[in-house]
């Protein structure tokens, strides 16, 4: 597609990158069809092609972001379904990442919006703060219905409260721990413990570590590694994102040799795999690229070594493909292969490419679209009459919980069939 | 490309028109600010751009009626738009026109397997119809390569075809009925759920009319039972001529495969890079041939076809053994345009049809033009029905390159007409081929068509400046 | 009667005509729809002859006065055929212009498409005497408005076609017919639906009420016909045991279906196009009035004959209308054809557009006035 940048504009490296991306787009429109927001809203502006065009115009004219552009960029889930579809290989991810930085730098959000984003950025990446906040939210949850009106702020607050689990799990703090392999020694990996995950889904890390240990893999969680930075990255808070990336790259390159850096929250995995690009102009570029190259989703890593040991129960698992896995990392078969190998009957919903609406903080910031995507996903999942819904990302599990079908991380099911405990969520099944 | 002159007075009344539309439509159904309008300035043919006056997004037929009555009353032009994948600029806006985006009308209203039809709204995508009926082993036959995204309203308006229309026909052959809103806001029911309709064939006239006659609000399509199975084979040849002769021989033998697709060398390479389907890179020309039926029937039919191909000394021949292999073969073919997008920043996709026997001759002359213009071209050909897609590669950031590409394209289409073919087999005239219409039609033939448009749209408010040379619009006004 | 030899001469006659013209080929369909009041008759009978036949491109062009039998013979010689199997209900003298002008299709229409689906191009003379061509000789063409389709089935009321190019297909190696017996019309149509909903490409689907029999045709390579008829018969086992007709028997049977040989010689004849599942109810509703017939197109084409009077005609129309269907009065004495709606009337908005379209071709209203509807 034609672009109109001046030579001076093209000298800026980010603009040069954006220009290259824009030039690969032939404006064919194929991506619109698989974009969750286009399917839901029915407006070119809420489609990938429309967003690409909005971004193009904003950057070409060197214009501060306006309310209109922000509205449609904010609605983008960053699910990257469009990239899976695009026959021309358009790198939408890096284009929208750049646009979000541009928005962050040039657009003054309304006060309530700014406060909320600030609060989320200050809480979610920190397990302890997150836990405290969730405890508060849990206490407030029964009163959510008292929040008056249908303003966006109120809806967002209600959405936030609704995400709080009814029961808080025991706290988990894995930073700086090493978990030795059991019996044999086949390898050594670093595990990204996740931030929100430690607060609301500690059983996932436990199952991951147990399973890996039993397969002869030592698991290390370096003290210095923390939040992957996805959250601030998607808010366009470029500096904070880079800071998180650098801290983690250092933590995993401190001399210890890992076969892989394992991620069991696929949303984070996509970002880790992008550290190389994010830090491409930094002194740490090479180290960052090495970290990205070593990053593996737990399902990728398990594919070669997983061996079930238990007799499988007769359970139908609906596999929900997290966008970060299927689109962000192009991992589609591995989780299903593993679940089948473990002996489960695996089914998939119609339109598996569509996002469930979780998408980081999306379900808080865009409660209406998120709710409609959640409903659609749950309906299509339930149409396959599963006993349990499994996914590889905590965000999706939280989003899909509370509708009568238990949700578990697939690693918990795999661990169960390899000698681990039955996932608590399955106690009724 | 020259745009028609805005109607006097309309641009000045823009604010009023937008306010008027807002008054008759729900919230967020009217787009009127210049930033938000920008992405609507073009469609699948992004070389042409024009900002519209406003965009409206109706959700119901009643909204469409209200919009049409409003626009008719105020003399405002309207441009229907589906998914905006037209490759001829069919949905290109005009400065003084309201674009009616149909994508919110995306519901499947009725499916009837006993009587084998589905009733859908125009914003339903082509593939969504098949997806809705495939659990019962049915499908909707026309399969444009854009089927994932393009909408049935656009398909009807363009009379779209696809790789499998050699056996199953194009859109026009798979429709039973339509609802259409005229510029006066009247709802016409055309055809129905039965096969034949009495009186004039309005269904046939409206299909392929490129939004010139009214806005489609409902489409009744035929659905068919899927065959037991299908299998594709690849045959690579040493020259375009031999591949062309082989196509002739297959058809002459009485075999009509479900699909019979041809690619020349540049196309083979581009698609193979993208799909990794195992296309023969050493061949000058490739045929993709697909047959249907039970396993045994497929094997028998493919054996016959292989025997025929063998006589033309193929450089390679391969029958797909698995569903995955067949899927990869079609992924390459259906992703061909995008695949070319990977090797060239921009392409113009031509769409002439030629008598199949002219293929070698036409390809030779296209190659000569390619050398002359200094622009590369890849050719994809629906060999069974003569529909040729030369993809001209150019650089849109270089004005001269674009003008050359346009001229090259025009020369190819003139050549198609010269050898007994036509300007467009499935992508429509749109704005792109508007000025070439007089190559194919005499003035009285064009006038007759314009008069038919006038019978539906006396003031030429519906997608004017497309299909007919601009003099038609001027005359109508 | 004027029977010009060339298109030019024909155009000249129309250009200089001073009043209404009855437009016809060999006039075999004069008894169909409404009679035309015209001072002169113009026939295309002498504008005849096949002008192009490219079997490997699946196209033929013929001047409109060419007799259908001549075309069919030429195609048969090359192992090809007309796809829609035009019926020979009006004898062997009918021209290709007449078949296209009336858009009449036979049994294969159910999956192969109607005459209108196979018209690729036409040359025609409009009411101003202008010679126009639309479409062409290629299989796929969306250049401009599809005037060829508009002229197909327009009964000479818009323009006089002088040459027609159409798609043809090879004759299949073999034909087979699955016959199911002892089924009432409702069960019969259910069996037809099941057959058409099977993966075996059924190319003919008829029900004969007087025999209580269902017929499903398969046309393909010999081995496929064998396989498909057997498989189809077993899939339809719930409808009872099946007999299978071989190629020769099938060809005779389907020719009779095509030519409506199963209709009585009653003075009036109708053709109804409805949703297939509505066919049985129509037969049932009209039988008490002495109107009988049979079903083709899976139940969607109801061929009927019966007494020629207004009340009966009205009942036929009502039966069609009740299921959203269409009717054509195919045969009746002139007074009846003049008095009634021989095809369904149009809603006012469409009638206005139709009148304008008609005027755009024939501003003086001289071509077959009143043929479809009272002027
Ligand atoms: C990658 C790619 C591959 C393609 N492959 C094929 C192919 O194989 N075969 C093929 O035939 N085409 C193909 N096309 C072209 C295009 O997809 C078709 O023309 C398609 O039918 C357009 O549908 P749309 O919904 O995008 O309509 P649009 O592009 O939005 O509109 C097309 C035309 O229809 C009119 N229109 C749309 N909706 C309505 C309505 N409701 N009422 C009245 N008028 C309406 C518009 O005004 C316009 O004139 C391809 C395009 C792309 C980008
Ligand atoms: S599919 Fe790719 S090339 Fe096509 S419009 Fe979307 S991003 Fe652009
Ligand atoms: S990332 Fe997802 S929501 Fe965003 S444009 Fe792409 S498909 Fe749409």
GROMACS .gro file of C-alpha atoms in nm, chain A residues 140-352:
model
  213
  140UNK     CA    1  -1.645  -0.524   4.795
  141UNK     CA    2  -1.770  -0.773   4.534
  142UNK     CA    3  -2.110  -0.845   4.693
  143UNK     CA    4  -2.179  -0.475   4.672
  144UNK     CA    5  -2.087  -0.438   4.305
  145UNK     CA    6  -2.451  -0.413   4.213
  146UNK     CA    7  -2.476  -0.100   4.425
  147UNK     CA    8  -2.250   0.089   4.187
  148UNK     CA    9  -2.489   0.331   4.022
  149UNK     CA   10  -2.539   0.396   3.655
  150UNK     CA   11  -2.387   0.273   3.332
  151UNK     CA   12  -2.100   0.514   3.288
  152UNK     CA   13  -1.778   0.364   3.154
  153UNK     CA   14  -1.601   0.417   3.485
  154UNK     CA   15  -1.868   0.236   3.680
  155UNK     CA   16  -1.874  -0.047   3.429
  156UNK     CA   17  -1.500  -0.078   3.454
  157UNK     CA   18  -1.511  -0.090   3.831
  158UNK     CA   19  -1.781  -0.350   3.824
  159UNK     CA   20  -1.576  -0.553   3.577
  160UNK     CA   21  -1.277  -0.530   3.805
  161UNK     CA   22  -1.473  -0.649   4.106
  162UNK     CA   23  -1.620  -0.933   3.908
  163UNK     CA   24  -1.276  -1.064   3.828
  164UNK     CA   25  -1.187  -1.108   4.192
  165UNK     CA   26  -1.211  -1.473   4.293
  166UNK     CA   27  -1.460  -1.562   4.561
  167UNK     CA   28  -1.193  -1.741   4.763
  168UNK     CA   29  -0.838  -1.618   4.779
  169UNK     CA   30  -0.578  -1.889   4.736
  170UNK     CA   31  -0.281  -1.907   4.970
  171UNK     CA   32  -0.004  -1.662   4.884
  172UNK     CA   33   0.281  -1.774   4.668
  173UNK     CA   34   0.623  -1.619   4.645
  174UNK     CA   35   0.857  -1.811   4.424
  175UNK     CA   36   1.123  -1.551   4.355
  176UNK     CA   37   1.472  -1.685   4.425
  177UNK     CA   38   1.372  -2.051   4.457
  178UNK     CA   39   1.527  -2.357   4.296
  179UNK     CA   40   1.336  -2.682   4.250
  180UNK     CA   41   1.549  -2.988   4.199
  181UNK     CA   42   1.468  -3.260   3.951
  182UNK     CA   43   1.333  -3.580   4.099
  183UNK     CA   44   1.520  -3.902   4.032
  184UNK     CA   45   1.699  -3.816   3.709
  185UNK     CA   46   1.848  -3.497   3.573
  186UNK     CA   47   1.749  -3.418   3.216
  187UNK     CA   48   1.780  -3.044   3.209
  188UNK     CA   49   1.750  -2.711   3.376
  189UNK     CA   50   1.509  -2.433   3.297
  190UNK     CA   51   1.413  -2.093   3.428
  191UNK     CA   52   1.047  -2.038   3.492
  192UNK     CA   53   0.871  -1.705   3.462
  193UNK     CA   54   0.650  -1.719   3.771
  194UNK     CA   55   0.415  -1.450   3.648
  195UNK     CA   56   0.285  -1.167   3.859
  196UNK     CA   57  -0.093  -1.186   3.862
  197UNK     CA   58  -0.063  -1.560   3.840
  198UNK     CA   59   0.119  -1.589   4.172
  199UNK     CA   60  -0.167  -1.405   4.333
  200UNK     CA   61  -0.468  -1.571   4.176
  201UNK     CA   62  -0.347  -1.896   4.026
  202UNK     CA   63  -0.062  -2.034   4.235
  203UNK     CA   64  -0.165  -2.392   4.157
  204UNK     CA   65  -0.049  -2.340   3.797
  205UNK     CA   66   0.309  -2.271   3.896
  206UNK     CA   67   0.301  -2.553   4.146
  207UNK     CA   68   0.179  -2.798   3.884
  208UNK     CA   69   0.437  -2.675   3.633
  209UNK     CA   70   0.723  -2.715   3.876
  210UNK     CA   71   0.607  -3.056   4.001
  211UNK     CA   72   0.560  -3.188   3.652
  212UNK     CA   73   0.894  -3.062   3.525
  213UNK     CA   74   1.074  -3.194   3.831
  214UNK     CA   75   0.919  -3.533   3.789
  215UNK     CA   76   1.031  -3.535   3.427
  216UNK     CA   77   1.385  -3.473   3.548
  217UNK     CA   78   1.401  -3.101   3.490
  218UNK     CA   79   1.536  -2.860   3.745
  219UNK     CA   80   1.336  -2.538   3.771
  220UNK     CA   81   1.491  -2.207   3.873
  221UNK     CA   82   1.307  -1.886   3.947
  222UNK     CA   83   1.571  -1.616   3.974
  223UNK     CA   84   1.505  -1.358   4.242
  224UNK     CA   85   1.563  -1.068   4.005
  225UNK     CA   86   1.311  -1.171   3.741
  226UNK     CA   87   0.971  -1.009   3.771
  227UNK     CA   88   0.676  -0.901   3.568
  228UNK     CA   89   0.739  -0.942   3.194
  229UNK     CA   90   0.617  -0.589   3.123
  230UNK     CA   91   0.326  -0.688   2.899
  231UNK     CA   92   0.079  -0.479   3.087
  232UNK     CA   93   0.264  -0.149   3.061
  233UNK     CA   94   0.377  -0.244   2.710
  234UNK     CA   95   0.017  -0.268   2.592
  235UNK     CA   96  -0.062   0.063   2.759
  236UNK     CA   97   0.208   0.221   2.546
  237UNK     CA   98   0.422   0.294   2.854
  238UNK     CA   99   0.735   0.235   2.655
  239UNK     CA  100   0.996   0.319   2.919
  240UNK     CA  101   0.843   0.107   3.189
  241UNK     CA  102   0.813  -0.183   2.947
  242UNK     CA  103   1.177  -0.159   2.847
  243UNK     CA  104   1.277  -0.142   3.210
  244UNK     CA  105   1.095  -0.465   3.284
  245UNK     CA  106   1.248  -0.628   2.979
  246UNK     CA  107   1.600  -0.527   3.076
  247UNK     CA  108   1.560  -0.643   3.432
  248UNK     CA  109   1.441  -0.983   3.317
  249UNK     CA  110   1.700  -1.024   3.045
  250UNK     CA  111   1.966  -0.958   3.307
  251UNK     CA  112   1.808  -1.195   3.554
  252UNK     CA  113   1.810  -1.480   3.304
  253UNK     CA  114   2.154  -1.407   3.163
  254UNK     CA  115   2.339  -1.387   3.492
  255UNK     CA  116   2.566  -1.672   3.402
  256UNK     CA  117   2.340  -1.955   3.495
  257UNK     CA  118   2.282  -2.182   3.197
  258UNK     CA  119   1.924  -2.263   3.117
  259UNK     CA  120   1.804  -2.498   2.847
  260UNK     CA  121   1.499  -2.282   2.814
  261UNK     CA  122   1.304  -2.007   2.975
  262UNK     CA  123   0.964  -2.156   3.041
  263UNK     CA  124   0.647  -1.953   3.038
  264UNK     CA  125   0.312  -2.088   3.149
  265UNK     CA  126   0.118  -1.765   3.098
  266UNK     CA  127   0.120  -1.738   2.723
  267UNK     CA  128   0.038  -1.367   2.732
  268UNK     CA  129   0.379  -1.311   2.890
  269UNK     CA  130   0.545  -1.557   2.655
  270UNK     CA  131   0.461  -1.346   2.352
  271UNK     CA  132   0.631  -1.047   2.512
  272UNK     CA  133   0.939  -1.244   2.620
  273UNK     CA  134   0.975  -1.369   2.267
  274UNK     CA  135   0.968  -1.005   2.157
  275UNK     CA  136   1.240  -0.878   2.394
  276UNK     CA  137   1.488  -0.916   2.112
  277UNK     CA  138   1.290  -0.673   1.901
  278UNK     CA  139   1.206  -0.435   2.185
  279UNK     CA  140   1.571  -0.398   2.282
  280UNK     CA  141   1.706  -0.413   1.926
  281UNK     CA  142   1.874  -0.074   1.957
  282UNK     CA  143   1.996  -0.124   2.311
  283UNK     CA  144   2.339  -0.227   2.430
  284UNK     CA  145   2.175  -0.546   2.556
  285UNK     CA  146   2.038  -0.632   2.214
  286UNK     CA  147   2.230  -0.958   2.177
  287UNK     CA  148   2.145  -1.081   2.525
  288UNK     CA  149   1.781  -0.991   2.474
  289UNK     CA  150   1.771  -1.178   2.146
  290UNK     CA  151   1.920  -1.481   2.317
  291UNK     CA  152   1.654  -1.469   2.588
  292UNK     CA  153   1.381  -1.444   2.328
  293UNK     CA  154   1.527  -1.736   2.139
  294UNK     CA  155   1.532  -1.948   2.454
  295UNK     CA  156   1.179  -1.866   2.560
  296UNK     CA  157   0.935  -2.153   2.523
  297UNK     CA  158   0.577  -2.199   2.617
  298UNK     CA  159   0.536  -2.485   2.861
  299UNK     CA  160   0.341  -2.679   2.596
  300UNK     CA  161   0.624  -2.643   2.343
  301UNK     CA  162   0.872  -2.764   2.598
  302UNK     CA  163   0.663  -3.057   2.716
  303UNK     CA  164   0.587  -3.180   2.368
  304UNK     CA  165   0.900  -3.392   2.343
  305UNK     CA  166   0.929  -3.510   2.703
  306UNK     CA  167   0.582  -3.549   2.847
  307UNK     CA  168   0.484  -3.902   2.950
  308UNK     CA  169   0.155  -3.969   3.130
  309UNK     CA  170   0.159  -4.237   3.397
  310UNK     CA  171  -0.203  -4.253   3.517
  311UNK     CA  172  -0.508  -4.416   3.370
  312UNK     CA  173  -0.712  -4.132   3.224
  313UNK     CA  174  -1.065  -4.066   3.353
  314UNK     CA  175  -1.344  -4.027   3.099
  315UNK     CA  176  -1.333  -3.651   3.080
  316UNK     CA  177  -1.402  -3.420   2.786
  317UNK     CA  178  -1.174  -3.121   2.780
  318UNK     CA  179  -1.268  -2.818   2.572
  319UNK     CA  180  -0.942  -2.661   2.471
  320UNK     CA  181  -0.962  -2.284   2.449
  321UNK     CA  182  -0.672  -2.148   2.248
  322UNK     CA  183  -0.537  -1.835   2.411
  323UNK     CA  184  -0.465  -1.572   2.148
  324UNK     CA  185  -0.116  -1.519   2.275
  325UNK     CA  186  -0.051  -1.888   2.209
  326UNK     CA  187  -0.232  -1.943   1.879
  327UNK     CA  188  -0.167  -1.606   1.718
  328UNK     CA  189   0.114  -1.449   1.918
  329UNK     CA  190   0.334  -1.756   1.925
  330UNK     CA  191   0.168  -1.966   1.653
  331UNK     CA  192   0.141  -2.262   1.889
  332UNK     CA  193  -0.176  -2.439   1.792
  333UNK     CA  194  -0.128  -2.814   1.797
  334UNK     CA  195   0.101  -2.872   2.097
  335UNK     CA  196  -0.149  -2.820   2.381
  336UNK     CA  197  -0.408  -3.039   2.211
  337UNK     CA  198  -0.153  -3.307   2.132
  338UNK     CA  199  -0.043  -3.312   2.494
  339UNK     CA  200  -0.395  -3.329   2.633
  340UNK     CA  201  -0.477  -3.616   2.398
  341UNK     CA  202  -0.157  -3.789   2.492
  342UNK     CA  203  -0.264  -3.757   2.856
  343UNK     CA  204  -0.577  -3.947   2.758
  344UNK     CA  205  -0.843  -3.678   2.753
  345UNK     CA  206  -1.108  -3.637   2.489
  346UNK     CA  207  -1.033  -3.295   2.342
  347UNK     CA  208  -1.292  -3.076   2.174
  348UNK     CA  209  -1.268  -2.724   2.033
  349UNK     CA  210  -1.528  -2.449   2.006
  350UNK     CA  211  -1.651  -2.300   1.678
  351UNK     CA  212  -1.444  -1.999   1.571
  352UNK     CA  213  -1.146  -2.098   1.786
   0.00000   0.00000   0.00000
